[in-house]
CSV table of C-alpha atoms and ligand atoms in Angstrom, one decimal:
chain,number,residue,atom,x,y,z
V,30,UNK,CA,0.0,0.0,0.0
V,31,UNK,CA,0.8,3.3,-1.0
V,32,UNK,CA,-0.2,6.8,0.3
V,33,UNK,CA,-0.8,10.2,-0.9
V,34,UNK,CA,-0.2,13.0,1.6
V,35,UNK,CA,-0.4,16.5,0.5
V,36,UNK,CA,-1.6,19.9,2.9
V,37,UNK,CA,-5.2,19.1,4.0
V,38,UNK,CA,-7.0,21.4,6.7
V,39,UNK,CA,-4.9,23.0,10.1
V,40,UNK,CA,-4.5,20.4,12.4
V,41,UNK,CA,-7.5,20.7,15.7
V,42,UNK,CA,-8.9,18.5,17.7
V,43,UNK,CA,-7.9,16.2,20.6
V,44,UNK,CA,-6.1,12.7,19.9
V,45,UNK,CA,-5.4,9.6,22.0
V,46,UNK,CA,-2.5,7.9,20.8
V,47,UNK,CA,-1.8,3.9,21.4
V,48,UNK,CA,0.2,2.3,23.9
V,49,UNK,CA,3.6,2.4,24.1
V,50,UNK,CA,5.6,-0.5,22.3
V,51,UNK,CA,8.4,-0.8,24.5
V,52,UNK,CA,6.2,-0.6,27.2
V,53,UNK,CA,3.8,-3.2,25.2
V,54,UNK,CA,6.4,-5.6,24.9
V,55,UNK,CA,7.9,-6.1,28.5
V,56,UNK,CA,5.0,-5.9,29.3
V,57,UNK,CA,3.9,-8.9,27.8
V,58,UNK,CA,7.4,-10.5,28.7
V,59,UNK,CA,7.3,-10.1,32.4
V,60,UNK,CA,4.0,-11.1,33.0
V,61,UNK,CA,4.3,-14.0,30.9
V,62,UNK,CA,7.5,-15.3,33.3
V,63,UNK,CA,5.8,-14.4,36.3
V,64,UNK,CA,3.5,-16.5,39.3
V,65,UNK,CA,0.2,-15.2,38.7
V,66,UNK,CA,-2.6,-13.3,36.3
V,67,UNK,CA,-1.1,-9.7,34.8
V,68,UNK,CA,-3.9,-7.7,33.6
V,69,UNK,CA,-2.1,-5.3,31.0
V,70,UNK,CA,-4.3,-2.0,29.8
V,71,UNK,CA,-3.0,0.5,26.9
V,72,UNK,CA,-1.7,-2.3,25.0
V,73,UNK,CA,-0.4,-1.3,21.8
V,74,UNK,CA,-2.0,-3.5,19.4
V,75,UNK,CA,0.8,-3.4,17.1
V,76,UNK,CA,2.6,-6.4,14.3
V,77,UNK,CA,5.4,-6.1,16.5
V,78,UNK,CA,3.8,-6.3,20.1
V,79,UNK,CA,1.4,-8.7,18.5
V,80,UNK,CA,4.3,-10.6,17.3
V,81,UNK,CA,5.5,-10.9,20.9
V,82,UNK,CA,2.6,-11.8,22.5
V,83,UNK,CA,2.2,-15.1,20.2
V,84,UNK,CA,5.9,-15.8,20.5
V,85,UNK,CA,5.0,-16.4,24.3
V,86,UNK,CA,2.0,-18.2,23.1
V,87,UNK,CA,4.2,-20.7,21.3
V,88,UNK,CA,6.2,-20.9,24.5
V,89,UNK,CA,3.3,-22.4,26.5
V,90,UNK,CA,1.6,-18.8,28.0
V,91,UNK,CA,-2.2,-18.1,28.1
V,92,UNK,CA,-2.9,-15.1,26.7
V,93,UNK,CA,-6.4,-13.7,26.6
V,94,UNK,CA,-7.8,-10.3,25.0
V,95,UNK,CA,-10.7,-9.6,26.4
V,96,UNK,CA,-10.8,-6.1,24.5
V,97,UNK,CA,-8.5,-4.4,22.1
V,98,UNK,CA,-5.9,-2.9,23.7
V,99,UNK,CA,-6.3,-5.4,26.5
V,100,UNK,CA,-4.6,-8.6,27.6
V,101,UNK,CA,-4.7,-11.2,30.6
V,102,UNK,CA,-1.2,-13.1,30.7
V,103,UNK,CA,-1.4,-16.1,32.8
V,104,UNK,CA,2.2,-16.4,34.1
V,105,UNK,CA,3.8,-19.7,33.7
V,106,UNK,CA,6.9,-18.3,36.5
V,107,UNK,CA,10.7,-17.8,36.0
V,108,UNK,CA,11.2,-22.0,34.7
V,109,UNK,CA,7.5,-22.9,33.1
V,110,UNK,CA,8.2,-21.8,29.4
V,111,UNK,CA,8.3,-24.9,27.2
V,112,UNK,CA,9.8,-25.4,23.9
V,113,UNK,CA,8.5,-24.2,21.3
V,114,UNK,CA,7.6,-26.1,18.2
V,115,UNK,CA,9.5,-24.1,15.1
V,116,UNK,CA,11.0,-21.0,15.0
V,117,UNK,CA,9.5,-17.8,16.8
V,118,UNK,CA,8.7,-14.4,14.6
V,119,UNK,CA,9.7,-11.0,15.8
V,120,UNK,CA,8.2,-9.9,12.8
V,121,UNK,CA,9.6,-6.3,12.5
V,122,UNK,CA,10.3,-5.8,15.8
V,123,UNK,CA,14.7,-5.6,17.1
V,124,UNK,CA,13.0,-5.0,20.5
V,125,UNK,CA,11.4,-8.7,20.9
V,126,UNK,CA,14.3,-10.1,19.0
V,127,UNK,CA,17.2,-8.8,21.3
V,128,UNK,CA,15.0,-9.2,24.4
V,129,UNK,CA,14.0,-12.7,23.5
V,130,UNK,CA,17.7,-13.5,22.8
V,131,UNK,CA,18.9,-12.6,26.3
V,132,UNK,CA,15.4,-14.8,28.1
V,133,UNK,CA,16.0,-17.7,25.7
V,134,UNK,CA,19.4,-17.7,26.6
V,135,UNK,CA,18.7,-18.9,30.1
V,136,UNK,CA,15.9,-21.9,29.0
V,137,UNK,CA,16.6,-25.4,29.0
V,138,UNK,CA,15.1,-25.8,24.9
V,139,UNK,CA,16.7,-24.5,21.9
V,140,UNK,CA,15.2,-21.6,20.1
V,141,UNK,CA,15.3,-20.1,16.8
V,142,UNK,CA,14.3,-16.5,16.6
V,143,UNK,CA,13.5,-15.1,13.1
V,144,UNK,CA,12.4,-11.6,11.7
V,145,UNK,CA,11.3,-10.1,8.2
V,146,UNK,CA,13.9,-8.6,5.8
V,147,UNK,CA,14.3,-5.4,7.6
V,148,UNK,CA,15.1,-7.1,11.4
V,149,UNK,CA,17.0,-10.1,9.2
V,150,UNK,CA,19.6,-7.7,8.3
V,151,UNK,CA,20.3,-6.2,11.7
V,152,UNK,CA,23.0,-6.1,13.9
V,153,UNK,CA,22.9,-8.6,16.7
V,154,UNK,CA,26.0,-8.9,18.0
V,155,UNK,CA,25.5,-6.6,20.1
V,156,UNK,CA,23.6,-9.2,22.5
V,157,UNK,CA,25.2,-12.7,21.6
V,158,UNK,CA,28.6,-11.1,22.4
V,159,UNK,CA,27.8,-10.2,25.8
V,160,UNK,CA,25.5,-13.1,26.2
V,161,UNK,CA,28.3,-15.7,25.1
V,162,UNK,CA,30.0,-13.8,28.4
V,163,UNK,CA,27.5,-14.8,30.5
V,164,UNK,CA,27.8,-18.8,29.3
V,165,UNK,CA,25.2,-18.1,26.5
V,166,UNK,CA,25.2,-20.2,23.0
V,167,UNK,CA,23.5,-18.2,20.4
V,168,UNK,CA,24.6,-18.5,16.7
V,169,UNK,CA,24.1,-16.0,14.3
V,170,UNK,CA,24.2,-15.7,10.3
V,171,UNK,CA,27.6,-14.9,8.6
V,172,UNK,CA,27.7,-11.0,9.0
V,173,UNK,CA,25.9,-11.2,13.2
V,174,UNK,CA,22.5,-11.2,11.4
V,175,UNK,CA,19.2,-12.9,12.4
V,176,UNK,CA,18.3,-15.8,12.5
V,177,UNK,CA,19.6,-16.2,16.1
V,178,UNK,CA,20.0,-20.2,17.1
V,179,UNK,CA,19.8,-20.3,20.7
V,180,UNK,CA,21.0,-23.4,22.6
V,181,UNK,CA,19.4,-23.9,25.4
V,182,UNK,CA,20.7,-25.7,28.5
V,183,UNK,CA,23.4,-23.7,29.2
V,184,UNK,CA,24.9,-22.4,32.8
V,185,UNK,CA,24.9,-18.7,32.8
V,186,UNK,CA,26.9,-16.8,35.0
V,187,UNK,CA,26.3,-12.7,36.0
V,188,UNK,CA,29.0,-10.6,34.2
V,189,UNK,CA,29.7,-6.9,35.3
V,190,UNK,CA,29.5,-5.0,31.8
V,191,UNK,CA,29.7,-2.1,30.2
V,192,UNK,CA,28.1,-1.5,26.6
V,193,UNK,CA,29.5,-0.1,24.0
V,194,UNK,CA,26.6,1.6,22.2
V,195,UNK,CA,23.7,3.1,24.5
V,196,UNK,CA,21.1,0.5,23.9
V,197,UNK,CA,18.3,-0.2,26.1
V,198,UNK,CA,17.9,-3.7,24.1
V,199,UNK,CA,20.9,-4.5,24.7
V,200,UNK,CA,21.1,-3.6,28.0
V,201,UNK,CA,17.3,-5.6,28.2
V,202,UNK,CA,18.5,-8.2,27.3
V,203,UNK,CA,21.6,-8.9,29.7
V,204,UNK,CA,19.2,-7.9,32.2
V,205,UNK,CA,16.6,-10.7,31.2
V,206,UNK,CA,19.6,-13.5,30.8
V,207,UNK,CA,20.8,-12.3,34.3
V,208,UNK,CA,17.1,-13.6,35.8
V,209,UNK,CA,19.0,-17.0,35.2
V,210,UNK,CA,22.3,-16.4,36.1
V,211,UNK,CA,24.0,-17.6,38.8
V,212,UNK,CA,25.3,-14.6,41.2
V,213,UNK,CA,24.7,-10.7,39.9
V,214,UNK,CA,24.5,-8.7,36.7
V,215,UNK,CA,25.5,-5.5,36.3
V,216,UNK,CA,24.9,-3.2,33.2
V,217,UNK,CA,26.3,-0.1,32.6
V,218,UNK,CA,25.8,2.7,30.1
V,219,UNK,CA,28.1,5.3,28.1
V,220,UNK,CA,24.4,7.5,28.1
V,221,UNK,CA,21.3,6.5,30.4
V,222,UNK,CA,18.7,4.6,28.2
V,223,UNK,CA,14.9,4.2,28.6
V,224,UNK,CA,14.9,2.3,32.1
V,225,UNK,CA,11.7,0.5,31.4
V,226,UNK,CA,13.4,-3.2,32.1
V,227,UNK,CA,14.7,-2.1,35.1
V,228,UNK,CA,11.3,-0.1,36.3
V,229,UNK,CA,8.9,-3.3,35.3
V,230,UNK,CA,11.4,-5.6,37.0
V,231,UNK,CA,11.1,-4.0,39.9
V,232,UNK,CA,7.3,-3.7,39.7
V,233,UNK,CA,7.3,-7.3,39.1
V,234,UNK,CA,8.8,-7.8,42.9
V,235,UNK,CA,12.0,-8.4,41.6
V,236,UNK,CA,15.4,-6.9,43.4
V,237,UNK,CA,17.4,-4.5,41.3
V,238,UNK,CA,19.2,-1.3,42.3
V,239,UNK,CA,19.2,1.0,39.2
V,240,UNK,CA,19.9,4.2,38.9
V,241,UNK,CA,20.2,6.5,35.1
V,242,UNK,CA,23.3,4.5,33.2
V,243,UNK,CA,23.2,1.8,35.8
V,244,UNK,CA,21.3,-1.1,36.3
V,245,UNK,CA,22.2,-4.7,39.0
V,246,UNK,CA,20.4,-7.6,39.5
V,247,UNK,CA,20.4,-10.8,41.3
V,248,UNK,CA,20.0,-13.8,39.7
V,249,UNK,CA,17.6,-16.2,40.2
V,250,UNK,CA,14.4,-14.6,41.6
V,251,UNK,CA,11.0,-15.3,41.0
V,252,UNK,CA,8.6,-12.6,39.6
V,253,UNK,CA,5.1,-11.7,41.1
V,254,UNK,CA,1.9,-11.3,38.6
V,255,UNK,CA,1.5,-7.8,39.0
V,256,UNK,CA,-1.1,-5.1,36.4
V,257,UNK,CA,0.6,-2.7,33.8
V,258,UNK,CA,-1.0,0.7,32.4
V,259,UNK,CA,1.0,1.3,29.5
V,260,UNK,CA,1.2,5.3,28.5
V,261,UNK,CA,0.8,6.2,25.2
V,262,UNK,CA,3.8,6.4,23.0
V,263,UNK,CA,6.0,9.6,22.6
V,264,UNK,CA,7.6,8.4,19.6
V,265,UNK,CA,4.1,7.8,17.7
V,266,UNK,CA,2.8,11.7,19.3
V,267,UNK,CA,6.0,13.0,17.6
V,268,UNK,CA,4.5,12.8,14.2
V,269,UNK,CA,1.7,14.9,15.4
V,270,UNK,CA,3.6,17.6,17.3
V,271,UNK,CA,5.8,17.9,14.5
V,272,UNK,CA,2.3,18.2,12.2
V,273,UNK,CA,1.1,21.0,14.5
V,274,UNK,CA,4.0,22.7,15.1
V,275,UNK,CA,4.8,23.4,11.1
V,276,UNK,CA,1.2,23.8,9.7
V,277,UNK,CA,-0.2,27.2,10.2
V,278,UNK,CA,-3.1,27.3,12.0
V,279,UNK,CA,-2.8,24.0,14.1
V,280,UNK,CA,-4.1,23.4,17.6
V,281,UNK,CA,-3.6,20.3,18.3
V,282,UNK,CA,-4.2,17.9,21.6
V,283,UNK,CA,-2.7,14.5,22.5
V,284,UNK,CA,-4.3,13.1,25.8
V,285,UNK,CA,-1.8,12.0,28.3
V,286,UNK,CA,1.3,10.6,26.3
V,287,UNK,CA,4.4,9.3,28.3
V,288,UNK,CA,6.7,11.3,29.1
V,289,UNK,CA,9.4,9.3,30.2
V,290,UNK,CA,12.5,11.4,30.0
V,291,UNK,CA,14.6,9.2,28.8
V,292,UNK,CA,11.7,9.5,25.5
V,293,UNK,CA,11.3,13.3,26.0
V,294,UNK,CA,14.3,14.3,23.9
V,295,UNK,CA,12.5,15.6,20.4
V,296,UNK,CA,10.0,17.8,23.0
V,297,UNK,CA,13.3,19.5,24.1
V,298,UNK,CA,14.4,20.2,20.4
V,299,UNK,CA,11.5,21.4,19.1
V,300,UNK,CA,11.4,24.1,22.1
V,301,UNK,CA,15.0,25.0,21.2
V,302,UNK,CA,13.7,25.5,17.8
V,303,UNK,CA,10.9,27.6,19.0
V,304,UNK,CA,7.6,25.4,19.1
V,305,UNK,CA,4.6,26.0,21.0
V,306,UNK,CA,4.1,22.9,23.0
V,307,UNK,CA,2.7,23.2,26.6
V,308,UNK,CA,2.4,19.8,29.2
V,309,UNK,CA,-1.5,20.2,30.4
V,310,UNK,CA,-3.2,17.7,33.4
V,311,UNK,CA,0.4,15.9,34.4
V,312,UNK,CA,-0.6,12.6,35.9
V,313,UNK,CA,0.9,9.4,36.5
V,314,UNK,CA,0.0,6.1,34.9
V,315,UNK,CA,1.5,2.8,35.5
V,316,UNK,CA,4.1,4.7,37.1
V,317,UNK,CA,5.4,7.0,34.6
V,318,UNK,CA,4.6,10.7,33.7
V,319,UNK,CA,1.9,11.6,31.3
V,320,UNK,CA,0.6,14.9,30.6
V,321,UNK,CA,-1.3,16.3,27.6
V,322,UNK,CA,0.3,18.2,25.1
V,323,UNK,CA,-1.1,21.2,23.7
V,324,UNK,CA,1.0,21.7,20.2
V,325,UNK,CA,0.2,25.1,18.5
V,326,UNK,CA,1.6,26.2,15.3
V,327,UNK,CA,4.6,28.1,15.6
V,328,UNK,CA,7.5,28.9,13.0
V,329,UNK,CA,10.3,27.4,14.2
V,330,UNK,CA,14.6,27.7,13.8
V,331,UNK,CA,17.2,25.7,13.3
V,332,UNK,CA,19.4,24.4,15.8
V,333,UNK,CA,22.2,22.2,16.6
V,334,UNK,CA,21.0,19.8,18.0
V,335,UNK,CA,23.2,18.8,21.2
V,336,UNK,CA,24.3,15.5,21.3
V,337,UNK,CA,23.5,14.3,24.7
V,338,UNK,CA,20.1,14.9,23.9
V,339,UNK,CA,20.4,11.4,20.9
V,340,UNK,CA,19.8,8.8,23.1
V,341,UNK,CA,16.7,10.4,24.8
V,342,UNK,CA,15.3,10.9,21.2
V,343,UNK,CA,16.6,8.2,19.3
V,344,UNK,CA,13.6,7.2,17.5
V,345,UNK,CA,12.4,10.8,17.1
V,346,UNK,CA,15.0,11.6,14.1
V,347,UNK,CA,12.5,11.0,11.3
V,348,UNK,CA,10.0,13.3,12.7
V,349,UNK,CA,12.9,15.9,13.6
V,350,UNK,CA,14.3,15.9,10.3
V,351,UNK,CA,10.7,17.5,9.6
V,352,UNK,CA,10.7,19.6,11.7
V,353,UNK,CA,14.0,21.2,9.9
V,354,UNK,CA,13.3,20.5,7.1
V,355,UNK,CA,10.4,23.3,7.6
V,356,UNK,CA,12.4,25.9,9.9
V,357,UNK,CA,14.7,29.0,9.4
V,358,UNK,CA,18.3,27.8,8.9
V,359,UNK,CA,20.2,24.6,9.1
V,360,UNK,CA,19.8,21.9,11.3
V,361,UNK,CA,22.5,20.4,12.2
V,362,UNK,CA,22.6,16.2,13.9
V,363,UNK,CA,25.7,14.7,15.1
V,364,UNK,CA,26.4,11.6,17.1
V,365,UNK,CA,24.0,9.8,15.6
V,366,UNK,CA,25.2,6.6,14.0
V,367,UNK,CA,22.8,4.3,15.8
V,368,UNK,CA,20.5,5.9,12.9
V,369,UNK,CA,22.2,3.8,10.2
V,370,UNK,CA,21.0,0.5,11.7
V,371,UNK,CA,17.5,0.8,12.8
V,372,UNK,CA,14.6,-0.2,10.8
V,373,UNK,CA,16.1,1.3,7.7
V,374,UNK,CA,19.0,4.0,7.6
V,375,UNK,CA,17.1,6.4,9.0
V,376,UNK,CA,19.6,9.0,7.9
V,377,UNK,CA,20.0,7.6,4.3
V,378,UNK,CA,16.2,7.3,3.9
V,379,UNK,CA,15.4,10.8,5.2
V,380,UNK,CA,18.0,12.3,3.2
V,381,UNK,CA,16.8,10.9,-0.2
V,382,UNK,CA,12.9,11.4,0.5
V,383,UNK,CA,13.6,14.9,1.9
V,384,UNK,CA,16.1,15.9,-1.7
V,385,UNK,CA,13.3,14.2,-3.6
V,386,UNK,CA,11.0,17.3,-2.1
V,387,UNK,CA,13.7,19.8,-3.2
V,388,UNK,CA,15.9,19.9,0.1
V,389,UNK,CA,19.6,20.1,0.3
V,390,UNK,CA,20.5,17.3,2.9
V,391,UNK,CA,24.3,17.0,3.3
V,392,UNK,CA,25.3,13.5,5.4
V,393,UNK,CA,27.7,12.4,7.4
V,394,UNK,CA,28.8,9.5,8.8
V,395,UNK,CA,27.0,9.9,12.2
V,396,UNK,CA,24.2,12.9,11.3
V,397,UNK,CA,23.4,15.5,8.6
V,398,UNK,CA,22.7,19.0,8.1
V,399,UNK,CA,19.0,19.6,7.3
V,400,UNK,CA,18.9,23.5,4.9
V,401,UNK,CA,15.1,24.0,5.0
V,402,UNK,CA,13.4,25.0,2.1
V,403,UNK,CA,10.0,25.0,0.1
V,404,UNK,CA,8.8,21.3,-0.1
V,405,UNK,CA,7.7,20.4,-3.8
V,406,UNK,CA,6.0,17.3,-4.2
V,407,UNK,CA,7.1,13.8,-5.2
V,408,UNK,CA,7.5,10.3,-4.5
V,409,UNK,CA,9.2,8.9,-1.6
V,410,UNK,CA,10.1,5.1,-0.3
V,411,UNK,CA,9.4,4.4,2.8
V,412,UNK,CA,12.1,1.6,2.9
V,413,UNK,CA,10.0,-0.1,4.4
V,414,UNK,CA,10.0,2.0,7.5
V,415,UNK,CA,7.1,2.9,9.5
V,416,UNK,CA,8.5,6.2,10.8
V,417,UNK,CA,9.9,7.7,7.6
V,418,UNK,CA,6.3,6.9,6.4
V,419,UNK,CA,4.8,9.0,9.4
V,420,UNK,CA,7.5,11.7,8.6
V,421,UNK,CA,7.0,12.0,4.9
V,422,UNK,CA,3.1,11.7,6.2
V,423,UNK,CA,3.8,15.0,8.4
V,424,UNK,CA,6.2,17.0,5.8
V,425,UNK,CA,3.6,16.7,2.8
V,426,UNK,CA,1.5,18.5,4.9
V,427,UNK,CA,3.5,21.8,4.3
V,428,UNK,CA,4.4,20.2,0.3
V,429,UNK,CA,3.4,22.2,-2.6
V,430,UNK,CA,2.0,19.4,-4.3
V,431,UNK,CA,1.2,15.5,-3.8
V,432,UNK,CA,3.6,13.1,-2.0
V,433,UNK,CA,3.7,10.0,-2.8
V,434,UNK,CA,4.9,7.6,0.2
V,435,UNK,CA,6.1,4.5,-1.3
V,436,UNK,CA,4.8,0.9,0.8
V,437,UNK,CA,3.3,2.1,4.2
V,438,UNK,CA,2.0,-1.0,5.4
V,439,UNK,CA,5.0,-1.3,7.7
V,440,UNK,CA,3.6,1.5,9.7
V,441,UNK,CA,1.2,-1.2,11.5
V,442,UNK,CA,4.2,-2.3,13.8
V,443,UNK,CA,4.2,0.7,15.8
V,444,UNK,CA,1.1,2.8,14.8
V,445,UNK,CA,-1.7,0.6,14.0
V,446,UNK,CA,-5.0,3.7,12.7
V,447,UNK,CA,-2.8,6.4,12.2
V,448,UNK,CA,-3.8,7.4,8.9
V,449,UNK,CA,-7.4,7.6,10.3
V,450,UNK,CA,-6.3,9.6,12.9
V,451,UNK,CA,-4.1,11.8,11.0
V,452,UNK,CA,-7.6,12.3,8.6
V,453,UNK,CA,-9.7,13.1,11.3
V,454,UNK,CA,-7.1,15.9,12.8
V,455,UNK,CA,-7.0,17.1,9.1
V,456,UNK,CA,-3.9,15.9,7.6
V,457,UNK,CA,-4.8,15.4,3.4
V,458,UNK,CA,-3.9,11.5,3.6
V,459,UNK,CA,-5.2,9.4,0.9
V,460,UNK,CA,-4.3,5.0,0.8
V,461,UNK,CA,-4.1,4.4,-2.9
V,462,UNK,CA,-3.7,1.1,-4.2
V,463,UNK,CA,0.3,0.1,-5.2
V,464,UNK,CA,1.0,1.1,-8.7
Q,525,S3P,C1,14.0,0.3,22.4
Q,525,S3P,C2,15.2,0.8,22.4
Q,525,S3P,C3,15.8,1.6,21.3
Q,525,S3P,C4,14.7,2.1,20.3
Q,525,S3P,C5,13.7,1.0,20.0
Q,525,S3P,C6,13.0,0.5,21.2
Q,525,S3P,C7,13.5,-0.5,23.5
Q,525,S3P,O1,16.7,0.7,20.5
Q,525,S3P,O2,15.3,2.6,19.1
Q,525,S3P,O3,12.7,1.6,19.1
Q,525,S3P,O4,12.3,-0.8,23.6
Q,525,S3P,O5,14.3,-0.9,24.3
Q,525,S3P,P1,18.2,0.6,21.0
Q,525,S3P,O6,18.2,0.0,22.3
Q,525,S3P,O7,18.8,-0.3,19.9
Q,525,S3P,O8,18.8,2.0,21.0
């Protein structure tokens, strides 16, 4: 499937965006290892959390959904997974992948774990190197690509470890092997990553100290069944502040999205570059701050954008790049090389769709510089990215003409409805069929 985006109406009215994936996912992890009934709420109904959820399926969990958005995971505890019977999907998703590898690690039954062709030509040593640390046996594909062969039955031992790349996966996924390690695990990070692991372990009863960039655990404790509100995700309400904030006119609501600051970097930009976003009725959900954001038109500037602030807006780059692509001046991203391997080169693929609209994009090894410009229309690919499709979704709402966003249907792993919500707040969003 195809779309075609091009300036519709200013952007009003109040939307609720869905759950949170990373939130979705551990979610669904935790409670599945657990002793006792999770009730999880805000789930994102998602290919990739989906994709999850019947990987622990296969692995011997009742899961019920008694409502979208809704499941009941009947916990099987720490040892009650059993093998499964073929290889397990991640579909799309590096965060089930990477997470899975470091909780298979620690089972007694082999595993294969296998994605599409975006998530089978990402990086995974990342986690079986420091997993082999720890005792693990995981084989890769010639290159440290997926599929990952996981041998189960192995003794794993805690390792004290410090990555190399700020990765909450990859720090995820020492954490989950270190559930089954003998004696202690202890992460720690070049830049503090989204804590979720650490947070929903702990709300699971388990004992870990963390603290930002820091994270130790003891191995082999039990989890207790507890309920998880998950907010709604930042990094799909990005699309939409960026919307609002370059479309004249725009008043725009999102109802209590998360606002986790280790996820809150992009809001911090887009003040820098002058937007009009204000935090309404802060609350708490599930034990993490949501507020509502009020995003009002406002022209905005370029920046540099500082470099401790990557990490806390890793995912947010697409959406950025809109952003400066639509300001006064250059934008300028460094220290951002983690771009290159996510679901697409994010860097490469906004470049070439934001040229395609006229731009001048100059890249470098680890960022670009974004010089704004008037946005013509065109066609642009997706590569098979959901959030360059959401960003090109956002920009053609300030084209001169029609954009054509090449193969959207990826944007289901994250964002499940957004076209009809991105309709309904007046974005001029069309599906047309492939030509
Ligand atoms: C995620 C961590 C980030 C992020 C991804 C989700 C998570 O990846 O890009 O979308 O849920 O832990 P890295 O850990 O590779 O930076």
């Amino acid at each position: 499937m195809d779309w075609r985006a091009r300036a519709g109406a200013p952007l009003r009215g109040t939307l609720a965006i869905p759950g949170d994936k990373s939130v979705s996912h551990r979610a669904v992890m935790f409670a599945a290892l657990a002793d006792g009934t999770s009730r999880i709420d805000g789930f994102l109904e998602g290919e990739d959390t989906r994709a999850t959820a019947a990987i622990f399926a296969r692995l011997g969990v009742r899961i019920e959904t008694p409502s979208p958005s809704r499941r009941i995971v009947h916990g099987v505890g720490i040892d009650g997974l059993r093998a499964p019977d073929g290889p397990l999907d991640c579909g799309n998703a590096g965060t089930g992948m990477r997470l899975l590898a470091g909780l298979l690690a620690g089972q007694r039954f082999d595993a294969v774990l296998v994605g599409d062709a975006s998530l089978s030509k990402r990086p995974m040593r990342r986690v079986t190197v420091p997993l082999a640390k720890m005792g693990a046996r995981i084989d890769t594909e010639e290159g440290g690509v997926p599929p990952l062969r996981i041998h189960g039955g192995q003794r794993l031992v805690g390792i004290d470890h410090t990555l190399e790349v700020a990765s909450a996966q990859v720090k995820s996924a020492l954490l989950l092997a270190g559930l089954y390690a003998d004696g202690e695990t202890v992460v720690r990070e070049p830049h503090p990553t989204r804590d979720y692991t650490e947070r929903m372990l702990a709300a699971f009863g388990a004992d870990i100290e963390f603290s930002p960039g820091y994270a130790r655990l003891r191995g082999g404790q039990r989890l207790r069944a507890t309920d998880v509100a998950v907010p709604a995700d930042f990094s799909s309400a990005a699309f939409f502040m960026v919307a609002a904030s370059i479309v004249p006119g725009s008043e725009l609501r999102l109802s209590q999205v998360g606002l986790n600051p280790r996820r809150t970097g992009l809001l911090q930009a887009l003040r820098m570059m002058g937007a009009d976003i204000r935090e309404e009725n802060a609350a708490t959900h599930g034990g993490e701050p949501v507020a509502d954001l009020l995003v009002r038109y406002a022209p905005l500037r370029g920046i540099e954008v500082p470099e401790a602030l990557v990490p806390d807006m890793i995912d947010e780059f697409p959406a950025l790049f809109v952003a400066a692509a639509c300001a006064d001046g250059p934008t300028v991203v460094r220290g951002a090389a983690e771009l290159r391997v996510k679901e697409s080169d994010r860097l490469a693929s906004m470049a070439a769709g934001l040229r395609t609209l006229g731009l001048r994009i100059d890249e470098t090894p680890d960022g670009a510089t974004i010089f704004p410009g008037a946005l013509r229309g065109g066609a642009v690919e997706s590569h098979d990215d959901h959030r360059i499709a959401m960003a090109f979704a956002a920009a053609a709402q300030r084209a001169e003409g029609e954009v054509l966003i090449r193969d959207v249907a990826n944007v289901a792993t994250s964002f499940p409805g957004f076209d009809a919500l991105a309709r309904g707040a007046g974005f001029g969003l069309e599906n047309a069929a492939v030509e």
